[in-house]
Amino acid sequence: MRFTPGSLTVKRGETVKFVVHNDGQILHEMVLGTPQALKEHAELMKKFPDMEHADANMAHVKPGKSGEIVWQFSKAGEFEFACLQPGHFEAGMVGNVVVK
């Protein structure tokens, strides 16, 4: 339960296309956000594991499939991406993005 690569650095204003491939056997997702927002969302997912949602900052990826997120990083700072399926965030399925 890891992202590869687990971290990256981008320039403020840069648009990045994330292509997320799930080589596992269970559903995963990639959600971009601030560390605090991702922690809060992970807690919500624990309470409502069947919650369905689709936002521009996330990709849900079934086993053997791929998904994409296209995101423009308009603010400098440190952000994270994580799988918020119950237990995955806690297992360390988290990465970081530094925007300079």
Coordinates of N, CA, C and O in Angstrom, one line a residue, residues 11-76:
K11 N 6.6 23.4 -9.5 CA 6.6 24.8 -9.5 C 5.2 25.4 -9.3 O 4.2 24.8 -9.9
R12 N 5.1 26.4 -8.5 CA 3.8 27.1 -8.4 C 3.3 27.5 -9.8 O 4.0 28.0 -10.6
G13 N 2.0 27.2 -10.1 CA 1.4 27.5 -11.3 C 1.5 26.3 -12.3 O 0.8 26.3 -13.3
E14 N 2.3 25.3 -12.0 CA 2.5 24.2 -12.9 C 1.2 23.3 -12.8 O 0.6 23.1 -11.8
T15 N 0.9 22.7 -14.0 CA -0.2 21.7 -14.1 C 0.4 20.4 -14.2 O 1.2 20.1 -15.0
V16 N -0.1 19.4 -13.4 CA 0.4 18.1 -13.3 C -0.7 17.1 -13.6 O -1.8 17.2 -13.1
K17 N -0.4 16.1 -14.5 CA -1.3 15.0 -14.8 C -0.8 13.8 -14.0 O 0.2 13.3 -14.3
F18 N -1.6 13.4 -13.0 CA -1.3 12.2 -12.2 C -2.0 11.0 -12.9 O -3.2 11.1 -13.1
V19 N -1.3 10.0 -13.3 CA -1.9 8.8 -13.8 C -1.7 7.7 -12.7 O -0.6 7.4 -12.3
V20 N -2.8 7.3 -12.2 CA -2.8 6.4 -11.0 C -3.2 5.0 -11.5 O -4.3 4.8 -12.0
H21 N -2.3 4.0 -11.3 CA -2.6 2.6 -11.7 C -2.7 1.8 -10.4 O -1.8 1.8 -9.6
N22 N -3.7 1.0 -10.3 CA -3.9 0.1 -9.2 C -3.5 -1.3 -9.5 O -4.2 -2.0 -10.2
D23 N -2.3 -1.7 -9.0 CA -1.8 -3.1 -9.3 C -2.3 -4.1 -8.2 O -2.0 -5.2 -8.3
G24 N -3.1 -3.6 -7.2 CA -3.6 -4.4 -6.2 C -4.8 -5.2 -6.5 O -5.3 -5.2 -7.7
Q25 N -5.4 -5.7 -5.5 CA -6.6 -6.5 -5.7 C -7.9 -5.9 -5.0 O -8.9 -6.6 -5.0
I26 N -7.7 -4.7 -4.5 CA -8.9 -4.0 -3.9 C -8.9 -2.6 -4.3 O -7.9 -2.1 -4.9
L27 N -10.0 -1.9 -4.1 CA -10.2 -0.5 -4.5 C -9.2 0.4 -3.8 O -9.0 0.2 -2.6
H28 N -8.6 1.3 -4.5 CA -7.8 2.3 -3.9 C -8.2 3.7 -4.5 O -9.0 3.7 -5.5
E29 N -7.8 4.7 -3.9 CA -8.0 6.1 -4.5 C -6.8 6.9 -4.2 O -6.0 6.6 -3.4
M30 N -6.8 8.0 -5.0 CA -5.8 9.1 -4.7 C -6.5 10.4 -4.5 O -7.3 10.7 -5.4
V31 N -6.3 11.0 -3.4 CA -6.9 12.3 -3.1 C -5.9 13.3 -2.8 O -5.0 13.0 -2.0
L32 N -5.9 14.4 -3.4 CA -5.0 15.5 -3.2 C -5.6 16.5 -2.2 O -6.8 16.8 -2.2
G33 N -4.8 17.0 -1.3 CA -5.3 18.0 -0.3 C -4.2 18.4 0.7 O -3.1 18.0 0.6
T34 N -4.6 19.2 1.6 CA -3.8 19.6 2.7 C -3.7 18.4 3.7 O -4.6 17.6 3.8
P35 N -2.6 18.3 4.5 CA -2.6 17.2 5.4 C -3.8 17.2 6.4 O -4.4 16.1 6.6
Q36 N -4.2 18.4 6.8 CA -5.4 18.4 7.8 C -6.7 18.0 7.1 O -7.4 17.2 7.6
A37 N -6.9 18.4 5.8 CA -8.1 18.0 5.1 C -8.1 16.5 4.8 O -9.2 15.9 5.0
L38 N -7.0 16.0 4.5 CA -6.9 14.5 4.3 C -7.2 13.7 5.5 O -7.9 12.7 5.5
K39 N -6.7 14.2 6.7 CA -6.9 13.5 7.9 C -8.4 13.5 8.3 O -9.0 12.5 8.7
E40 N -9.0 14.7 8.1 CA -10.4 14.8 8.4 C -11.3 13.9 7.5 O -12.2 13.3 7.9
H41 N -10.9 13.9 6.2 CA -11.6 13.1 5.2 C -11.4 11.6 5.6 O -12.4 10.8 5.5
A42 N -10.2 11.2 6.0 CA -10.0 9.8 6.3 C -10.9 9.4 7.5 O -11.4 8.3 7.6
E43 N -11.0 10.2 8.5 CA -11.9 10.0 9.6 C -13.3 9.8 9.2 O -14.0 8.9 9.7
L44 N -13.8 10.6 8.3 CA -15.1 10.6 7.8 C -15.3 9.2 7.0 O -16.4 8.6 7.2
M45 N -14.3 8.8 6.3 CA -14.4 7.6 5.5 C -14.5 6.4 6.5 O -15.2 5.4 6.2
K46 N -13.9 6.4 7.7 CA -14.0 5.4 8.6 C -15.5 5.2 9.1 O -16.0 4.1 9.3
K47 N -16.1 6.4 9.3 CA -17.5 6.4 9.8 C -18.5 6.0 8.7 O -19.5 5.3 9.0
F48 N -18.2 6.3 7.4 CA -19.1 6.1 6.3 C -18.3 5.4 5.2 O -18.1 6.1 4.1
P49 N -17.9 4.2 5.3 CA -17.0 3.5 4.3 C -17.6 3.4 2.9 O -16.9 3.3 2.0
D50 N -18.9 3.4 2.8 CA -19.5 3.3 1.5 C -19.9 4.6 0.9 O -20.6 4.7 -0.1
M51 N -19.4 5.7 1.5 CA -19.7 7.0 1.0 C -19.2 7.2 -0.4 O -18.0 6.8 -0.7
E52 N -20.0 7.7 -1.3 CA -19.6 7.9 -2.7 C -19.4 9.4 -2.9 O -20.2 10.2 -2.5
H53 N -18.3 9.7 -3.6 CA -18.0 11.1 -3.8 C -17.1 11.2 -5.0 O -16.3 10.2 -5.3
A54 N -17.1 12.3 -5.7 CA -16.3 12.5 -6.9 C -16.0 13.9 -7.0 O -16.8 14.7 -7.2
D55 N -14.7 14.3 -6.8 CA -14.3 15.7 -6.9 C -13.1 15.7 -7.8 O -12.4 14.7 -8.1
A56 N -12.7 16.9 -8.3 CA -11.6 17.0 -9.2 C -10.3 16.6 -8.6 O -9.3 16.3 -9.3
N57 N -10.2 16.6 -7.3 CA -8.9 16.3 -6.6 C -8.8 14.9 -6.2 O -7.9 14.5 -5.4
M58 N -9.6 14.0 -6.8 CA -9.5 12.6 -6.5 C -9.8 11.6 -7.6 O -10.5 12.0 -8.6
A59 N -9.2 10.5 -7.5 CA -9.4 9.4 -8.5 C -9.6 8.1 -7.8 O -8.8 7.7 -6.9
H60 N -10.8 7.4 -8.1 CA -11.0 6.1 -7.5 C -10.6 5.1 -8.5 O -11.0 5.2 -9.7
V61 N -9.8 4.1 -8.1 CA -9.2 3.2 -9.1 C -9.5 1.7 -8.6 O -9.0 1.3 -7.6
K62 N -10.2 1.0 -9.5 CA -10.5 -0.4 -9.2 C -9.3 -1.2 -9.5 O -8.4 -0.8 -10.2
P63 N -9.2 -2.4 -9.0 CA -8.1 -3.3 -9.2 C -7.8 -3.5 -10.7 O -8.7 -3.7 -11.5
G64 N -6.5 -3.4 -11.1 CA -6.1 -3.5 -12.5 C -6.5 -2.4 -13.4 O -6.2 -2.4 -14.6
K65 N -7.1 -1.3 -12.9 CA -7.5 -0.2 -13.7 C -6.6 1.0 -13.4 O -5.8 1.0 -12.5
S66 N -6.8 2.1 -14.2 CA -6.1 3.4 -14.0 C -7.1 4.5 -13.9 O -8.2 4.4 -14.4
G67 N -6.6 5.6 -13.3 CA -7.4 6.8 -13.2 C -6.5 8.0 -13.3 O -5.3 7.8 -13.3
E68 N -7.1 9.2 -13.5 CA -6.2 10.4 -13.7 C -6.8 11.5 -12.9 O -8.0 11.7 -12.6
I69 N -5.8 12.4 -12.5 CA -6.1 13.7 -11.9 C -5.3 14.7 -12.6 O -4.1 14.5 -12.7
V70 N -5.9 15.8 -13.1 CA -5.1 16.9 -13.7 C -5.3 18.0 -12.7 O -6.5 18.5 -12.5
W71 N -4.2 18.6 -12.2 CA -4.3 19.6 -11.1 C -3.3 20.7 -11.4 O -2.1 20.4 -11.6
Q72 N -3.8 21.9 -11.3 CA -2.8 23.1 -11.3 C -2.6 23.5 -9.9 O -3.5 23.8 -9.1
F73 N -1.3 23.5 -9.5 CA -0.9 23.9 -8.2 C -0.7 25.4 -8.2 O 0.4 25.9 -8.6
S74 N -1.7 26.1 -7.7 CA -1.7 27.6 -7.8 C -1.1 28.2 -6.5 O -0.9 29.4 -6.5
K75 N -0.9 27.4 -5.5 CA -0.4 28.0 -4.2 C 0.9 27.2 -3.8 O 1.0 26.0 -4.0
A76 N 1.9 28.0 -3.3 CA 3.1 27.4 -2.8 C 2.8 26.7 -1.5 O 1.8 27.1 -0.8

